[in-house]
């Protein structure tokens, strides 16, 4: 078992003698075969191989294999974006008339996807506060519930999910736990070690890390026994007539069924594929993920501690701050640090927060987080602007919340930038 840093650098691709040292970008939509019969076997999933990049591509497969190794999973697929990964992770299990239990502290785009778009498709969601009691959690389940969904560290509320507790509840009701692990990345938390069954990522964030390529990923732990819950998951446990009558859970077992169905069925039909170019850029980011995450978390911690003591700041949320509501969960699930994102309120509320952001020089105002360069955003007027006040409160987003994403610059420079921006408010 190699260390996580070695996995970041080396997993997923091992060149043969005289082959390229770097993962080659296989910039080809299609692949050539000698006989039509050979290609037929590929379509029937009888043999593995490439035939069309919407379904599989060697560059993307190498990078997906690296992310599977980092999370400790059995299989993974890349998607065009984090949104596509969230959608596929649910739609692979649930359809019209089905139900999902989700934590209420979610990324704004995920909340919209679930509460508006997937609701239009006939999938109902019940949102529960992540700190609800076990009884409240149990009460959220219905006979039609197909999965539980949460974020390890919620964006931007920075609430840490009690993964073991949510996994236990999901398993009591015979369904898997899906965790969006975008913010800690597998460097700081591997949800499968705590009982989660499926992990998704917006690779746009720390995994890419340089603001270069939008992307997503889904990873399967291989732990969930679909056949033991065959009646709940007919899409995995009965023949897929749209795919040559294959029964995914029988043919590919617990280790491969979920990702094979997501590829052969959902990617075939929706086509939200990550380009080989973007997969290559993502892989460059992954090679330094272990180095960058440490620095992001160190900078986040230093900035959070500084702001906590600053007279112009009314409140700070950061899981690594003693006294933070998530501090104890962070010590359990994120012992090596959390992430570079710090949320806080500037005294004077929404207007002061916006003026403060305009005063920053190093930190840029961007709809982005988890980049090597420090950036900031006011979620209530941007990413979360579709939400009602009640939904904002449930998502842990107050109207004055400023989300600062600490990059990998020098902490002293970030702190000096914040101080000059706050000083100019008076
Ligand atoms: C950004 C983000 C997403 C959506 O990912 P995209 O790559 O922007 O589609 C999902 N979850 C979390 C936690 C995010 O931060």
XYZ file of C-alpha atoms and ligand atoms in Angstrom:
441
model
C 0.000 0.000 0.000
C 1.677 3.200 -1.177
C 1.239 6.597 0.504
C -1.318 9.114 -0.728
C 1.379 11.394 -2.212
C 2.785 8.573 -4.327
C -0.763 7.760 -5.458
C -1.252 11.403 -6.510
C 1.879 11.305 -8.620
C 1.909 7.788 -10.037
C -1.471 6.012 -9.944
C -3.640 5.340 -12.981
C -0.978 5.186 -15.669
C 2.114 3.005 -15.991
C 3.907 3.444 -19.314
C 5.449 0.453 -21.040
C 8.956 0.389 -22.431
C 9.535 3.419 -24.688
C 6.047 4.824 -24.122
C 5.293 8.452 -23.116
C 6.114 9.229 -19.482
C 3.170 11.653 -19.231
C -0.398 10.392 -19.731
C -0.966 10.784 -23.499
C -3.914 12.910 -24.635
C -5.812 10.517 -26.870
C -7.468 13.206 -28.956
C -9.665 10.877 -30.959
C -13.419 10.466 -31.007
C -13.217 6.942 -32.333
C -11.084 3.782 -32.527
C -10.394 1.417 -35.424
C -11.124 -2.347 -35.558
C -10.241 -5.098 -38.039
C -13.684 -6.721 -38.058
C -17.230 -5.680 -37.324
C -17.545 -8.702 -35.061
C -14.819 -7.378 -32.722
C -16.689 -4.131 -32.400
C -19.918 -6.016 -31.697
C -18.316 -7.697 -28.670
C -17.438 -4.243 -27.323
C -21.031 -3.047 -27.719
C -22.241 -6.127 -25.844
C -19.758 -5.374 -23.039
C -18.355 -8.883 -23.722
C -14.809 -7.549 -24.004
C -13.418 -4.233 -22.809
C -11.913 -1.729 -25.197
C -12.524 1.655 -26.722
C -14.870 2.469 -29.549
C -16.275 5.961 -28.995
C -15.020 8.682 -26.634
C -18.522 9.514 -25.323
C -18.421 6.076 -23.634
C -14.733 5.703 -22.812
C -11.345 7.199 -23.648
C -7.885 6.047 -22.497
C -6.823 9.475 -21.146
C -10.000 9.880 -19.115
C -9.815 6.278 -17.881
C -6.261 6.739 -16.595
C -7.244 9.855 -14.655
C -10.437 8.245 -13.312
C -8.356 5.282 -12.139
C -6.065 7.667 -10.228
C -9.042 9.277 -8.460
C -10.481 5.822 -7.656
C -7.116 4.897 -6.086
C -7.013 8.154 -4.086
C -10.499 7.538 -2.660
C -9.905 3.810 -2.126
C -12.726 2.893 -4.510
C -13.154 0.125 -7.073
C -14.194 2.149 -10.146
C -14.637 5.761 -11.259
C -15.811 7.806 -14.196
C -15.054 11.381 -15.190
C -17.915 13.725 -16.087
C -18.048 17.090 -17.843
C -18.660 18.953 -14.562
C -19.425 18.487 -10.899
C -23.089 19.159 -11.690
C -23.125 16.210 -14.096
C -21.518 14.016 -11.415
C -24.184 14.980 -8.842
C -26.984 14.374 -11.337
C -25.638 10.999 -12.507
C -24.963 9.767 -8.964
C -28.666 10.147 -8.131
C -30.228 9.373 -11.514
C -28.283 6.101 -11.652
C -30.442 4.935 -8.720
C -33.667 6.932 -8.771
C -36.386 7.872 -11.272
C -39.873 9.257 -11.384
C -41.737 8.587 -8.133
C -38.568 7.967 -6.134
C -37.241 9.918 -3.182
C -33.862 11.050 -1.832
C -32.839 12.265 1.638
C -30.270 15.086 1.425
C -28.454 17.291 3.882
C -29.770 20.860 3.692
C -26.262 22.358 3.698
C -25.416 21.964 0.026
C -23.685 23.847 -2.760
C -26.236 26.213 -4.362
C -26.038 24.538 -7.774
C -26.696 21.138 -6.217
C -29.669 22.496 -4.277
C -31.164 23.932 -7.496
C -30.530 20.703 -9.393
C -32.287 18.677 -6.707
C -35.105 20.975 -5.612
C -36.096 22.346 -9.040
C -34.786 20.361 -11.994
C -34.839 16.836 -10.605
C -38.133 17.607 -8.872
C -39.515 18.351 -12.361
C -38.346 14.868 -13.348
C -40.501 13.435 -10.560
C -37.775 12.739 -7.986
C -38.630 14.151 -4.556
C -36.033 15.362 -2.055
C -36.335 15.777 1.698
C -33.686 18.132 3.087
C -32.579 17.527 6.673
C -30.288 19.720 8.787
C -26.937 17.900 9.096
C -27.143 18.188 12.898
C -30.695 16.764 13.145
C -31.371 13.963 15.617
C -31.240 10.311 14.564
C -35.029 10.181 14.994
C -35.508 13.131 12.634
C -33.143 11.517 10.163
C -35.028 8.197 10.282
C -38.338 10.032 9.891
C -37.155 11.541 6.584
C -37.053 8.128 4.864
C -39.934 6.767 2.776
C -40.522 3.370 1.164
C -39.441 5.031 -2.122
C -36.127 6.424 -0.771
C -33.165 5.374 -2.945
C -30.181 7.205 -1.446
C -28.864 9.734 1.065
C -26.734 12.664 -0.149
C -24.445 15.121 1.709
C -21.235 17.165 1.412
C -18.206 16.296 3.575
C -17.567 20.031 4.082
C -20.554 22.023 2.835
C -19.913 24.821 0.325
C -20.130 27.593 1.572
C -21.617 26.850 5.029
C -18.460 24.851 5.977
C -20.545 22.441 8.069
C -18.862 19.034 8.399
C -21.087 16.004 7.720
C -21.152 13.270 10.364
C -20.442 10.665 7.679
C -20.632 7.623 9.999
C -24.020 8.708 11.352
C -25.471 9.424 7.896
C -24.039 6.161 6.508
C -25.570 4.192 9.388
C -28.979 5.787 8.758
C -28.766 5.089 5.017
C -27.806 1.463 5.650
C -30.582 0.988 8.253
C -32.964 1.846 5.418
C -31.172 -0.310 2.831
C -29.831 2.514 0.626
C -26.362 3.932 -0.116
C -24.804 7.173 1.156
C -23.477 9.477 -1.600
C -20.937 12.074 -0.423
C -19.724 15.137 -2.332
C -16.069 15.192 -1.236
C -15.048 18.251 -3.281
C -13.770 20.461 -0.450
C -11.500 18.163 1.605
C -10.454 15.981 -1.385
C -9.194 12.452 -0.579
C -6.022 14.052 0.803
C -7.932 15.216 3.892
C -10.901 12.818 4.042
C -11.737 9.504 2.408
C -15.474 9.031 3.051
C -15.376 5.304 2.133
C -13.327 4.716 5.295
C -16.318 6.036 7.277
C -19.047 4.032 5.524
C -19.993 6.146 2.492
C -20.800 4.109 -0.628
C -20.421 6.562 -3.517
C -18.250 9.695 -3.684
C -18.599 12.507 -6.183
C -16.356 15.480 -6.957
C -16.365 18.762 -8.724
C -12.815 18.295 -10.045
C -13.045 21.958 -11.121
C -12.000 22.837 -7.570
C -8.921 21.597 -5.669
C -8.300 18.548 -7.864
C -7.665 20.707 -10.926
C -6.611 23.461 -8.565
C -5.526 26.006 -11.161
C -8.861 27.249 -12.486
C -8.117 25.585 -15.822
C -10.820 22.991 -16.544
C -14.397 22.369 -15.425
C -14.923 18.689 -14.589
C -16.434 16.102 -12.292
C -15.944 12.545 -11.119
C -17.980 9.713 -9.565
C -16.261 6.979 -7.539
C -17.796 3.711 -6.302
C -16.551 2.106 -3.086
C -17.740 -1.305 -4.290
C -19.194 -1.841 -0.790
C -22.910 -1.610 -1.487
C -24.541 -4.986 -2.170
C -27.145 -4.110 -4.814
C -28.393 -7.706 -5.126
C -29.157 -7.816 -1.380
C -31.544 -4.887 -2.040
C -32.615 -6.036 -5.479
C -36.201 -4.784 -5.270
C -35.068 -1.247 -4.420
C -32.654 -0.904 -7.361
C -34.233 -2.549 -10.418
C -32.013 -0.484 -12.732
C -28.992 -2.380 -11.414
C -30.556 -5.754 -10.626
C -32.867 -6.483 -13.581
C -32.003 -6.678 -17.294
C -31.426 -3.307 -19.031
C -33.370 -3.830 -22.249
C -31.842 -0.633 -23.630
C -28.426 -2.258 -23.243
C -28.667 -5.763 -24.698
C -30.443 -7.122 -21.625
C -27.426 -6.826 -19.331
C -28.062 -7.048 -15.562
C -25.309 -4.791 -14.219
C -25.121 -6.127 -10.657
C -24.931 -9.745 -11.884
C -22.421 -9.208 -14.676
C -20.139 -6.681 -12.951
C -20.697 -7.415 -9.230
C -20.700 -4.856 -6.429
C -17.303 -3.546 -7.522
C -18.303 -2.574 -11.049
C -22.088 -2.362 -11.423
C -22.669 1.279 -10.476
C -20.002 2.828 -12.709
C -20.710 0.457 -15.612
C -24.388 1.444 -15.569
C -23.503 5.144 -15.225
C -21.289 4.791 -18.304
C -23.252 2.391 -20.529
C -26.630 3.927 -19.747
C -26.354 7.532 -18.495
C -23.240 8.678 -20.338
C -24.489 7.010 -23.514
C -27.765 8.950 -23.287
C -26.750 12.273 -21.701
C -23.221 12.581 -23.090
C -21.850 14.807 -20.312
C -18.346 13.558 -21.059
C -15.074 15.143 -19.911
C -12.779 15.888 -22.847
C -9.386 14.124 -22.960
C -7.729 17.584 -22.928
C -9.466 18.494 -19.687
C -8.673 15.089 -18.189
C -4.995 15.732 -18.972
C -5.121 19.134 -17.225
C -6.921 17.541 -14.277
C -4.161 14.965 -14.006
C -1.495 17.688 -13.825
C -3.422 19.134 -10.895
C -3.727 15.744 -9.193
C 0.056 15.267 -9.320
C 0.484 18.078 -6.747
C -2.808 17.737 -4.859
C -1.145 16.461 -1.669
C 1.271 19.412 -1.591
C -1.340 22.034 -2.378
C -4.013 20.794 0.063
C -1.611 21.139 2.973
C -0.856 24.734 2.011
C -4.528 25.613 1.370
C -5.461 24.253 4.795
C -2.549 26.002 6.552
C -3.496 29.317 4.928
C -7.194 28.798 5.727
C -6.343 28.122 9.365
C -4.044 31.176 9.639
C -6.591 33.495 8.006
C -9.487 32.131 10.100
C -7.531 32.658 13.329
C -6.591 36.191 12.288
C -10.139 37.181 11.306
C -11.623 35.687 14.494
C -9.684 38.268 16.513
C -10.295 41.202 14.144
C -12.637 43.943 15.464
C -14.186 44.604 12.010
C -15.326 40.962 11.648
C -18.591 39.904 13.298
C -18.235 36.126 12.954
C -15.985 33.475 11.350
C -16.846 29.918 10.340
C -13.980 27.510 9.797
C -14.020 23.856 10.876
C -10.467 24.119 12.271
C -11.332 26.881 14.774
C -11.879 25.683 18.362
C -15.470 26.499 19.290
C -16.699 26.230 15.687
C -19.910 24.127 15.550
C -18.067 21.616 13.314
C -14.803 21.610 15.283
C -15.299 18.197 16.916
C -16.465 16.576 13.664
C -13.477 18.147 11.888
C -11.097 16.648 14.461
C -12.607 13.241 13.750
C -12.973 13.345 9.959
C -10.316 15.944 9.011
C -7.416 15.414 11.426
C -4.817 16.710 8.944
C -6.727 19.906 8.097
C -9.843 20.813 6.167
C -9.568 23.207 3.218
C -8.713 26.783 2.282
C -12.241 28.165 2.371
C -13.195 30.493 5.246
C -16.655 32.066 5.647
C -17.214 35.219 7.688
C -19.339 38.312 8.165
C -18.027 41.876 8.004
C -19.475 44.283 10.592
C -22.006 46.438 8.766
C -23.637 43.483 6.992
C -24.161 42.937 3.295
C -23.067 46.440 2.139
C -19.886 46.404 4.226
C -19.084 42.928 2.939
C -19.375 44.047 -0.664
C -17.256 47.177 -0.036
C -14.646 45.027 1.710
C -14.453 42.655 -1.261
C -13.946 45.611 -3.603
C -11.009 46.786 -1.437
C -9.093 43.499 -1.732
C -6.009 43.579 -3.965
C -4.590 40.038 -3.951
C -7.899 38.243 -3.587
C -10.032 38.523 -6.733
C -13.837 38.520 -6.826
C -14.721 35.353 -8.726
C -17.425 32.712 -9.022
C -14.892 30.128 -8.051
C -13.287 28.466 -5.061
C -10.426 26.118 -4.400
C -7.943 27.684 -6.792
C -4.198 28.251 -6.314
C -5.007 32.008 -6.384
C -7.024 33.477 -3.518
C -10.538 34.532 -4.488
C -13.754 35.608 -2.795
C -17.498 35.678 -3.394
C -20.746 36.871 -1.831
C -22.971 33.761 -2.182
C -26.308 35.418 -1.277
C -26.063 37.652 -4.363
C -24.428 35.087 -6.700
C -24.307 31.278 -6.349
C -27.238 31.141 -3.916
C -29.300 34.040 -5.303
C -32.214 31.782 -6.360
C -32.874 30.780 -2.761
C -35.514 32.173 -0.447
C -34.387 33.535 2.934
C -35.592 30.325 4.606
C -33.658 28.176 2.131
C -30.574 30.358 2.650
C -30.855 29.871 6.401
C -31.224 26.079 5.989
C -28.184 26.047 3.691
C -26.205 27.907 6.375
C -25.784 31.018 4.208
C -26.505 34.311 5.995
C -27.034 37.433 3.835
C -23.714 38.920 5.027
C -21.629 35.765 4.420
C -18.382 36.373 2.507
C -16.665 33.223 1.232
C -12.896 33.592 0.997
C -10.994 30.809 -0.748
C -7.391 30.935 0.419
C -4.949 29.977 -2.308
C -1.379 28.809 -1.911
C 0.259 32.239 -1.691
C 2.085 33.279 1.513
C -0.257 33.544 4.498
C 1.348 36.825 5.623
C 0.474 38.439 2.283
C -3.128 37.209 2.433
C -3.518 38.553 5.965
C -1.988 41.925 4.976
C -4.451 42.146 2.063
C -7.427 41.435 4.345
C -6.197 43.970 6.910
C -5.789 46.791 4.384
C -9.226 46.043 2.896
C -10.849 46.132 6.353
C -8.928 49.272 7.388
C -10.264 51.151 4.355
C -13.884 50.464 5.411
C -13.836 53.082 8.163
C -18.596 23.666 -7.557
C -19.248 22.583 -6.823
C -20.112 21.683 -7.480
C -20.477 21.837 -8.936
O -19.363 21.572 -9.724
P -19.118 22.196 -11.201
O -17.825 21.581 -11.582
O -19.075 23.685 -11.054
O -20.259 21.758 -12.057
C -20.657 20.663 -6.723
N -20.376 20.520 -5.417
C -19.558 21.370 -4.750
C -19.282 21.151 -3.313
C -18.961 22.421 -5.438
O -18.154 23.259 -4.770
